[in-house]
Every structure is written in structure tokens, then in C-alpha cells.
CSV table of C-alpha atoms and ligand atoms in Angstrom, one decimal:
chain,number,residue,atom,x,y,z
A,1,UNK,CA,26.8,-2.0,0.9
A,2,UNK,CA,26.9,1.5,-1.0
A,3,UNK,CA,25.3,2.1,-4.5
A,4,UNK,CA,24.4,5.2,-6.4
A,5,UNK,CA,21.3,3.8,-7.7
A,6,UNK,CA,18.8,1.4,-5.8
A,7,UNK,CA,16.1,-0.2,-8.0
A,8,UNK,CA,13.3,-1.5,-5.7
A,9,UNK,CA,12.2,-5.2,-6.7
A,10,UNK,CA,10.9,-6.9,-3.7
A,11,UNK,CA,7.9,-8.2,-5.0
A,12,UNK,CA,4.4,-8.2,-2.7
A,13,UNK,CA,2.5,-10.6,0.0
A,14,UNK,CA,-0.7,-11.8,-0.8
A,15,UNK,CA,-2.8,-11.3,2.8
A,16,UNK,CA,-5.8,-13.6,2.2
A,17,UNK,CA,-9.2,-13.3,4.1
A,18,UNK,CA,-9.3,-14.6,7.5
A,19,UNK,CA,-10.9,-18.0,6.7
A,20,UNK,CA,-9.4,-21.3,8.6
A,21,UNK,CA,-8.3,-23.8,6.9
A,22,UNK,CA,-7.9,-21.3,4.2
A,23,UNK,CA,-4.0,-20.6,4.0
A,24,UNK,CA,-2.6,-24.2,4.4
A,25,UNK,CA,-4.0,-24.5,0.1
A,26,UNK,CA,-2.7,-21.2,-0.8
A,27,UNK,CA,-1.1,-21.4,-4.8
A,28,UNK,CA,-2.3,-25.1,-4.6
A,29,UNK,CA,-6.4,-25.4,-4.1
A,30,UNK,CA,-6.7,-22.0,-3.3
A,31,UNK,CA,-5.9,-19.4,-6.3
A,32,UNK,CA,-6.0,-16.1,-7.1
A,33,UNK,CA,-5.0,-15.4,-11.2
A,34,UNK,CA,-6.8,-17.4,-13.7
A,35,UNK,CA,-3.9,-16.9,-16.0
A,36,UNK,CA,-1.6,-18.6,-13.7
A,37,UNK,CA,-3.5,-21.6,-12.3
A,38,UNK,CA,-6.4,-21.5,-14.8
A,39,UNK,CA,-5.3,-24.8,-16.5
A,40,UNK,CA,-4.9,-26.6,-13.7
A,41,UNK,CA,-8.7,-26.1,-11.9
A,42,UNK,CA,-10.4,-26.0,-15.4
A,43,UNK,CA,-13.8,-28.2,-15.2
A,44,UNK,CA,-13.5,-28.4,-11.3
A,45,UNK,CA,-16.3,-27.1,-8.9
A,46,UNK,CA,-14.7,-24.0,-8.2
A,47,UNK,CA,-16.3,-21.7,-4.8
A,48,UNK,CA,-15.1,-17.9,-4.8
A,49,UNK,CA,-15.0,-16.5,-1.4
A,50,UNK,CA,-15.6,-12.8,-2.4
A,51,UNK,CA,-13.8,-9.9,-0.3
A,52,UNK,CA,-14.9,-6.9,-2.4
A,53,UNK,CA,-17.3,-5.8,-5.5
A,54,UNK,CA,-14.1,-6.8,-7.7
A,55,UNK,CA,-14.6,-9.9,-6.8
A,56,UNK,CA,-17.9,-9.7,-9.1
A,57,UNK,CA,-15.6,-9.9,-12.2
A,58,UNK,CA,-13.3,-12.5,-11.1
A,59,UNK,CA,-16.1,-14.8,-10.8
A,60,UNK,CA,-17.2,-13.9,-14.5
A,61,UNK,CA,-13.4,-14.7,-15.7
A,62,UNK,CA,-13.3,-18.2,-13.3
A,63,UNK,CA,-16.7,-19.2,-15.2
A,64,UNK,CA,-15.0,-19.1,-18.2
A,65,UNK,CA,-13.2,-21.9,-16.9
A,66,UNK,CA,-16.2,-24.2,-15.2
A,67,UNK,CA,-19.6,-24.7,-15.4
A,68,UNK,CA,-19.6,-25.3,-11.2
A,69,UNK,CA,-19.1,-22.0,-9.8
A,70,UNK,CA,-20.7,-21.1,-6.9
A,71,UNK,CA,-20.2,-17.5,-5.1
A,72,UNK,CA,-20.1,-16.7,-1.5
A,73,UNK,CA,-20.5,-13.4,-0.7
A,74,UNK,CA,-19.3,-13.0,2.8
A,75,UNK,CA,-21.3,-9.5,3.4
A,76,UNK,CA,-20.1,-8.0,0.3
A,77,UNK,CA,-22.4,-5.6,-1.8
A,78,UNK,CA,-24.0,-8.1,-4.6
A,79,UNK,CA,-27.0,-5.7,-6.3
A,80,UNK,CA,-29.5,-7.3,-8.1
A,81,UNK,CA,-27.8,-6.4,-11.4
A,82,UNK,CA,-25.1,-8.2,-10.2
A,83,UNK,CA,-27.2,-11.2,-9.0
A,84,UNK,CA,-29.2,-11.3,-12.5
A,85,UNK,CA,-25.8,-11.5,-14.5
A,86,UNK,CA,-24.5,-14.9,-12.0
A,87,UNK,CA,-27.9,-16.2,-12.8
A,88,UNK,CA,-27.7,-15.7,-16.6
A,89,UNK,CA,-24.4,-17.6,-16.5
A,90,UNK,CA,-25.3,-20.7,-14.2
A,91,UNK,CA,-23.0,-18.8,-11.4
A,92,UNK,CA,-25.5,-20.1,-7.8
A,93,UNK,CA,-24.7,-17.8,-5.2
A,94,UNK,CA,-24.6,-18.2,-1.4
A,95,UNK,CA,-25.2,-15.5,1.2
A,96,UNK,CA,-24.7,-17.6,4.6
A,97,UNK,CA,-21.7,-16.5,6.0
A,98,UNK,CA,-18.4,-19.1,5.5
A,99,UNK,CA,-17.1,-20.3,8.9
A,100,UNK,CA,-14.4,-22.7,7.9
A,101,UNK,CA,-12.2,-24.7,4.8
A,102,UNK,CA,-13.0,-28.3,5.1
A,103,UNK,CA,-9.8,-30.6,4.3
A,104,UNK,CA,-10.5,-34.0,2.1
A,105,UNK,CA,-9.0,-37.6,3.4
A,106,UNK,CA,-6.3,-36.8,1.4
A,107,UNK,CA,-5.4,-33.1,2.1
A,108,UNK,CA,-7.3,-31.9,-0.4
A,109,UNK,CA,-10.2,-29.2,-0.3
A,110,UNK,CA,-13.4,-31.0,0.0
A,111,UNK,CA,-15.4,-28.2,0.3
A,112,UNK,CA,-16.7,-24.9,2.8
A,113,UNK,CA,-18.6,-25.1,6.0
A,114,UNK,CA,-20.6,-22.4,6.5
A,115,UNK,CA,-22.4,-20.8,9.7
A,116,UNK,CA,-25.1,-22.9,9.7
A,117,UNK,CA,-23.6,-25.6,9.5
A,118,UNK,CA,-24.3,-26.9,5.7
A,119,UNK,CA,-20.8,-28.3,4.3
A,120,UNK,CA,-21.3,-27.2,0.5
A,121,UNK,CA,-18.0,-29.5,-1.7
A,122,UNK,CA,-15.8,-27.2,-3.5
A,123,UNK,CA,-12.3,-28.6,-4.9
A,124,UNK,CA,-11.1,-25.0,-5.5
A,125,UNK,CA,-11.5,-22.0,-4.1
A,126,UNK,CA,-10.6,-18.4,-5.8
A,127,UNK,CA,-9.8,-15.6,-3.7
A,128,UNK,CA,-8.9,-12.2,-4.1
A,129,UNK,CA,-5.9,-11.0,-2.2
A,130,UNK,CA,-4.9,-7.6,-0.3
A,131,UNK,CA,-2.0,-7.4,-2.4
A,132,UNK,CA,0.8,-5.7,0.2
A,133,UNK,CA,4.2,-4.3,-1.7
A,134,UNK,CA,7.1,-5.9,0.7
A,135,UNK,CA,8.3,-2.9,2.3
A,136,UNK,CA,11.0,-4.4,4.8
A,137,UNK,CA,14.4,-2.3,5.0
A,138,UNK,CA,13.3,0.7,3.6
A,139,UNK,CA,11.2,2.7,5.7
A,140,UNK,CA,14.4,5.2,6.0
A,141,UNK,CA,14.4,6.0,2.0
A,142,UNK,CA,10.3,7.3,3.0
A,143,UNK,CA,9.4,6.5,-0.7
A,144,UNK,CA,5.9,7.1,-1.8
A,145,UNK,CA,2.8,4.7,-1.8
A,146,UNK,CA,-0.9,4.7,-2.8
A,147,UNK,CA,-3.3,2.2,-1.8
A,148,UNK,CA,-5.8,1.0,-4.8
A,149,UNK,CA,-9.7,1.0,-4.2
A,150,UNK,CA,-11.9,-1.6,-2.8
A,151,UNK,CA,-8.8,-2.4,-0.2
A,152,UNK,CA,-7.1,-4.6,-2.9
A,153,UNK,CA,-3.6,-3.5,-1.8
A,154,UNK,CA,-0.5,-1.2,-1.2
A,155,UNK,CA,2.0,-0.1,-3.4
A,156,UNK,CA,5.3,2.1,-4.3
A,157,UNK,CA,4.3,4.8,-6.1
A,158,UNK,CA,6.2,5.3,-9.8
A,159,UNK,CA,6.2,6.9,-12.6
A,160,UNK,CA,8.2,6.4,-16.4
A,161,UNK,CA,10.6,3.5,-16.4
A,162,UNK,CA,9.8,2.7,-12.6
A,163,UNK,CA,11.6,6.3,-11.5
A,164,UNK,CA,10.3,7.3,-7.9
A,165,UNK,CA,9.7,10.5,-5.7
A,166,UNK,CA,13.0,9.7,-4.0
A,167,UNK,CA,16.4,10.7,-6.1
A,168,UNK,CA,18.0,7.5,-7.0
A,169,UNK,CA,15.6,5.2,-6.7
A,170,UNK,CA,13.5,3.2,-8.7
A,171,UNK,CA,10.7,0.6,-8.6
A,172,UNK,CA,10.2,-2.4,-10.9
A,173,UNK,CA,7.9,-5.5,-10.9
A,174,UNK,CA,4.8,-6.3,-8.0
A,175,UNK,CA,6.5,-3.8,-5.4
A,176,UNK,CA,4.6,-0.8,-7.7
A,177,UNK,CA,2.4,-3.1,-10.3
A,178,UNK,CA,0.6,-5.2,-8.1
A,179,UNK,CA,-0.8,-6.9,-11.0
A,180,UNK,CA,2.4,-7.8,-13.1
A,181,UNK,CA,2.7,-11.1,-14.0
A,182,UNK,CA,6.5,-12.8,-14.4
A,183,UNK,CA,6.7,-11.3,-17.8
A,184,UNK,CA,5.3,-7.7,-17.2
A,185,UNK,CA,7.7,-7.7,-13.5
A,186,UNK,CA,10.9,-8.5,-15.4
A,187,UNK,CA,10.4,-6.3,-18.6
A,188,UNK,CA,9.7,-3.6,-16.1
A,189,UNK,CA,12.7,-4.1,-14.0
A,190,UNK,CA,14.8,-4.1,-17.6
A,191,UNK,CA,13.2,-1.2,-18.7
A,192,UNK,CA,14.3,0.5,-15.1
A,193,UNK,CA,17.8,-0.7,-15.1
A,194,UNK,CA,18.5,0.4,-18.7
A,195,UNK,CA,17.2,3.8,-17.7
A,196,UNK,CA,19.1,3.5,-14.7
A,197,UNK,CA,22.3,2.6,-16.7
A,198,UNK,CA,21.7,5.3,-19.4
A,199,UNK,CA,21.8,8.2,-16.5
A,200,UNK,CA,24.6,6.9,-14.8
A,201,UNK,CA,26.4,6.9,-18.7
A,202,UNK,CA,25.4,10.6,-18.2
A,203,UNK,CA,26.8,11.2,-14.7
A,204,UNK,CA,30.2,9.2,-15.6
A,205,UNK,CA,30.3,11.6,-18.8
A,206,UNK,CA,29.4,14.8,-16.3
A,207,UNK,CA,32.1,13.3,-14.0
A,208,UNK,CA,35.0,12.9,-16.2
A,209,UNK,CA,34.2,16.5,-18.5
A,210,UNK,CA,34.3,17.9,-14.6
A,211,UNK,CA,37.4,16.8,-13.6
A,212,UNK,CA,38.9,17.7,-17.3
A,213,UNK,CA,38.3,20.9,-16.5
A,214,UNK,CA,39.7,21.0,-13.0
A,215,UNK,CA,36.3,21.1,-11.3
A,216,UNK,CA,34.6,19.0,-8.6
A,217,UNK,CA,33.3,15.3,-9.9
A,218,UNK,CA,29.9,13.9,-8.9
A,219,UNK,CA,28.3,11.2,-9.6
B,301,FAD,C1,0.7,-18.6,-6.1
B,301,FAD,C2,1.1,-17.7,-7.3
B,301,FAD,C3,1.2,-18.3,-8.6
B,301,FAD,C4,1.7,-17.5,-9.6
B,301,FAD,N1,1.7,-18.0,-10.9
B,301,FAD,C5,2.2,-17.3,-11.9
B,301,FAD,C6,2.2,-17.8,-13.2
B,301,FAD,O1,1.9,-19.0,-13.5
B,301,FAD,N2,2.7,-17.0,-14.2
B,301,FAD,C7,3.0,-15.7,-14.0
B,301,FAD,O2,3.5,-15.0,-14.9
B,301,FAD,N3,3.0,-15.1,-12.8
B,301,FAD,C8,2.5,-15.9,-11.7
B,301,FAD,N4,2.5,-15.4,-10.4
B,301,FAD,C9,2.9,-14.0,-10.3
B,301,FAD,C10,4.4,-13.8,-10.2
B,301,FAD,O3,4.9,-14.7,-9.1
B,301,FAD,C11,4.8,-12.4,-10.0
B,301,FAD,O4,4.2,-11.6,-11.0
B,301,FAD,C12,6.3,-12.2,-10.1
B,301,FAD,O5,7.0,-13.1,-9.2
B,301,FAD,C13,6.7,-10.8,-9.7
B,301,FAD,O6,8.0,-10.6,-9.8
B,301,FAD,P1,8.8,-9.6,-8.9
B,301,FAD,O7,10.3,-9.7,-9.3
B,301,FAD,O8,8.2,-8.2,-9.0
B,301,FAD,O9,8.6,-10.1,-7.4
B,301,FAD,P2,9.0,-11.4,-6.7
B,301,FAD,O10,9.1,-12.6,-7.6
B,301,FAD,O11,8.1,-11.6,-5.5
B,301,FAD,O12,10.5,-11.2,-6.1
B,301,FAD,C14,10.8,-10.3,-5.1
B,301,FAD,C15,12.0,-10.9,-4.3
B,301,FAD,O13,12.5,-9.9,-3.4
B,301,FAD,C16,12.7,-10.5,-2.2
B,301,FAD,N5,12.7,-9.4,-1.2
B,301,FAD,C17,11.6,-8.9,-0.6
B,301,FAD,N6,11.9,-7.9,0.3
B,301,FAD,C18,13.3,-7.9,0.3
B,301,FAD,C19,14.2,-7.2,1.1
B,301,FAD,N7,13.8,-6.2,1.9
B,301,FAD,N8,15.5,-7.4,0.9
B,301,FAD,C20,15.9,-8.3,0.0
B,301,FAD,N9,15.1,-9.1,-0.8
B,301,FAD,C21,13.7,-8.9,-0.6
B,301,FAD,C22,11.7,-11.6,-2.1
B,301,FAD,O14,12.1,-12.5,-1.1
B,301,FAD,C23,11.6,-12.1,-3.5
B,301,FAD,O15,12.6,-13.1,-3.7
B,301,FAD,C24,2.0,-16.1,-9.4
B,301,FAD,C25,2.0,-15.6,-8.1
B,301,FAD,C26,1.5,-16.4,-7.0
B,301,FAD,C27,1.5,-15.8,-5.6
């Protein structure tokens, strides 16, 4: 297939910690975005298995939604300013290392075991992801990426309207704003393909004056 323009929208992978029994829940008992699944795990005991300092504040936002939060660290940096703000907001925290998910009769999460041994019940857990733009296919093109702090993910690098390093190309949705929701990914990709559409007006215009006038057409 040939094209003069390429907009980029192939979205990210979530990569979650290495935790067994983790994966099996993901986007069920296992969440990531309180705006998506926030409803849903309201009022449960919620557990969030931290993987960076960021983590910090997506426990505050998840005790918006329950009193039961508890927070494993899992060797991440938790300062005593950070420890005295979980215990002004009921947030217990647990420093023993998590070893494994533990699965209910029914499939369900029933809660963490840690090293230790001590099974603490959890119905939810809340994870932050390495959020990896999906790359596959286009290597060749070479186009741009950052990677954001605190190793939260990978992206295609962009600037106005989703335009790119790379002549031609574009980028719209999760591949560059790891943090778009549904309605952030799609106005971005409409706001890249009228920008897309309003050059290629331009080169069309450019193409036809050219060959009025006897000269070579590009497009
Ligand atoms: C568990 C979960 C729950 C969510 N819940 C919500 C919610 O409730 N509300 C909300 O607003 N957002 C939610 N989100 C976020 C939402 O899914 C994303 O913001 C949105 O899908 C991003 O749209 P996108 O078009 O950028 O990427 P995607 O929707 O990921 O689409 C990218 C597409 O490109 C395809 N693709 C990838 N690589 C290639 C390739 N090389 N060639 C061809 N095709 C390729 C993929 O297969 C995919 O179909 C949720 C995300 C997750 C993981």
C-alpha cells in the first residue's frame, strides 16, 4: 500500500509489574485509571502495588474512591512526608515485599501474599503501567521517541496537530499521549487528519498551478 501521508495511531501496551497471578485480572480486578474503572471498584478494599514515586498520587486519587486502601510499596522510595499524608487519610501501608496474586473460589482476587507469607484480602488491585507506544512496522520510518520519568513509558515524539520529525508523518492518540483517554485519542487523531487534509489541499493546489504552467507536479 502507498500513501502520501501516514498518520501514526497504533495505540500503546500496558507492561505491568512482574507479579504472578497479576496479569490473568488485567482491566477486570486489576486497574490502572480511576476514570475508567473508578465506578466499578468504588467502596471495595482496593491494594496498590506501587512501581514508582507516581504511584504516591495514584493512591491519593483511588482513596477518593474507598475507605480500604492499603499501599504496598514494593522497594519504592515512600519518605516520611509521604508516609504522614497515607496516615492522615486512613491509607495503611505495607513494606514486606509482595510474592504472589491470590485467586478467590470463583476467579476473583482474594487478596496478595506477600514474602512472609501473610495473605492480606484485597478485591482490587491498582497498578501503574510502563505505558510502551506500539512500535511494530515502523522501525524503517526511524521516527522520534522520548521516554517519560520515573520509567512510566515510551512514546512518539510530536509536536502541533500530532506532526512529527519525519516528513509525512504524523502521530495521534496513546502512540504519542500516553495518557489520552478515548476522547483526548480521537479528537487528536481529527485534529491530525484535518491538518493532514488541509496540506495535501495545498500540495493538490501546488500540483495543478505546476502543471498549468508547464512545470513538474509534486505532491
Ligand atoms: C483496561 C483499559 C480500560 C480503559 N477504559 C477506558 C475508559 O473507560 N474510558 C476511556 O476514555 N478510556 C479508557 N481506556 C483508554 C483507552 O483505551 C485509550 O485511551 C484509547 O483506546 C486510545 O486510543 P488510540 O486510538 O490511541 O489507541 P488504541 O485504541 O489502542 O488503537 C490502536 C490500534 O492500532 C492497532 N495497531 C497497533 N499497531 C499496529 C500496526 N503496526 N499495524 C496496524 N495496526 C496496529 C491496535 O491493534 C489497535 O487496534 C482504557 C484502557 C485500558 C487498557
Amino acid at each position: 500500500m502507498t500513501a502520501r501521508r501516514l498518520l501514526v495511531a497504533t495505540g500503546l501496551r500496558d507492561v505491568l509489574p512482574d507479579v504472578p497471578g497479576l496479569a490473568e485480572h488485567w482491566g477486570h480486578r486489576v486497574v490502572h485509571c480511576p476514570y475508567c474503572h473508578g465506578w466499578e471498584v468504588r467502596d471495595e478494599p482496593i491494594g496498590i502495588l506501587a512501581t514508582s514515586p507516581a504511584s504516591i498520587h495514584h493512591a491519593l486519587v483511588f482513596r477518593q474512591l474507598t475507605d480500604d486502601l492499603i499501599y504496598f510499596t514494593r522497594s519504592t522510595e515512600l519518605d516520611p512526608d509521604g508516609r504522614a499524608r497515607f496516615a492522615a487519610r486512613n491509607i495503611r501501608i505495607i513494606d514486606t515485599p509482595v510474592q504472589e496474586v491470590v485467586n478467590s473460589e470463583d476467579g476473583a482476587i482474594a487478596g496478595v501474599r506477600l514474602t512472609d507469607g501473610t495473605r492480606v484480602a484485597r478485591r482490587v488491585l491498582a497498578v501503574i503501567t510502563e505505558m510502551q507506544a506500539r512500535t511494530e512496522g515502523l522501525d524503517g520510518l526511524k521516527p522520534p521517541m522520548e521516554d517519560l520519568p520515573y520509567n512510566m513509558g515510551r512514546r512518539f515524539a510530536s509536536g502541533m496537530a500530532g506532526t512529527t520529525d519525519v516528513p509525512g508523518v504524523w502521530v495521534a492518540g496513546n502512540a504519542t499521549d500516553l495518557t489520552a483517554q478515548v476522547g483526548a485519542s480521537a479528537a487528536a487523531g481529527a485534529l491530525a487528519g484535518s491538518h493532514i487534509n488541509a496540506l495535501l489541499a495545498t500540495a493538490d493546489t501546488d500540483a495543478a498551478l505546476a502543471a498549468a504552467e508547464g512545470g513538474p507536479a509534486t505532491a
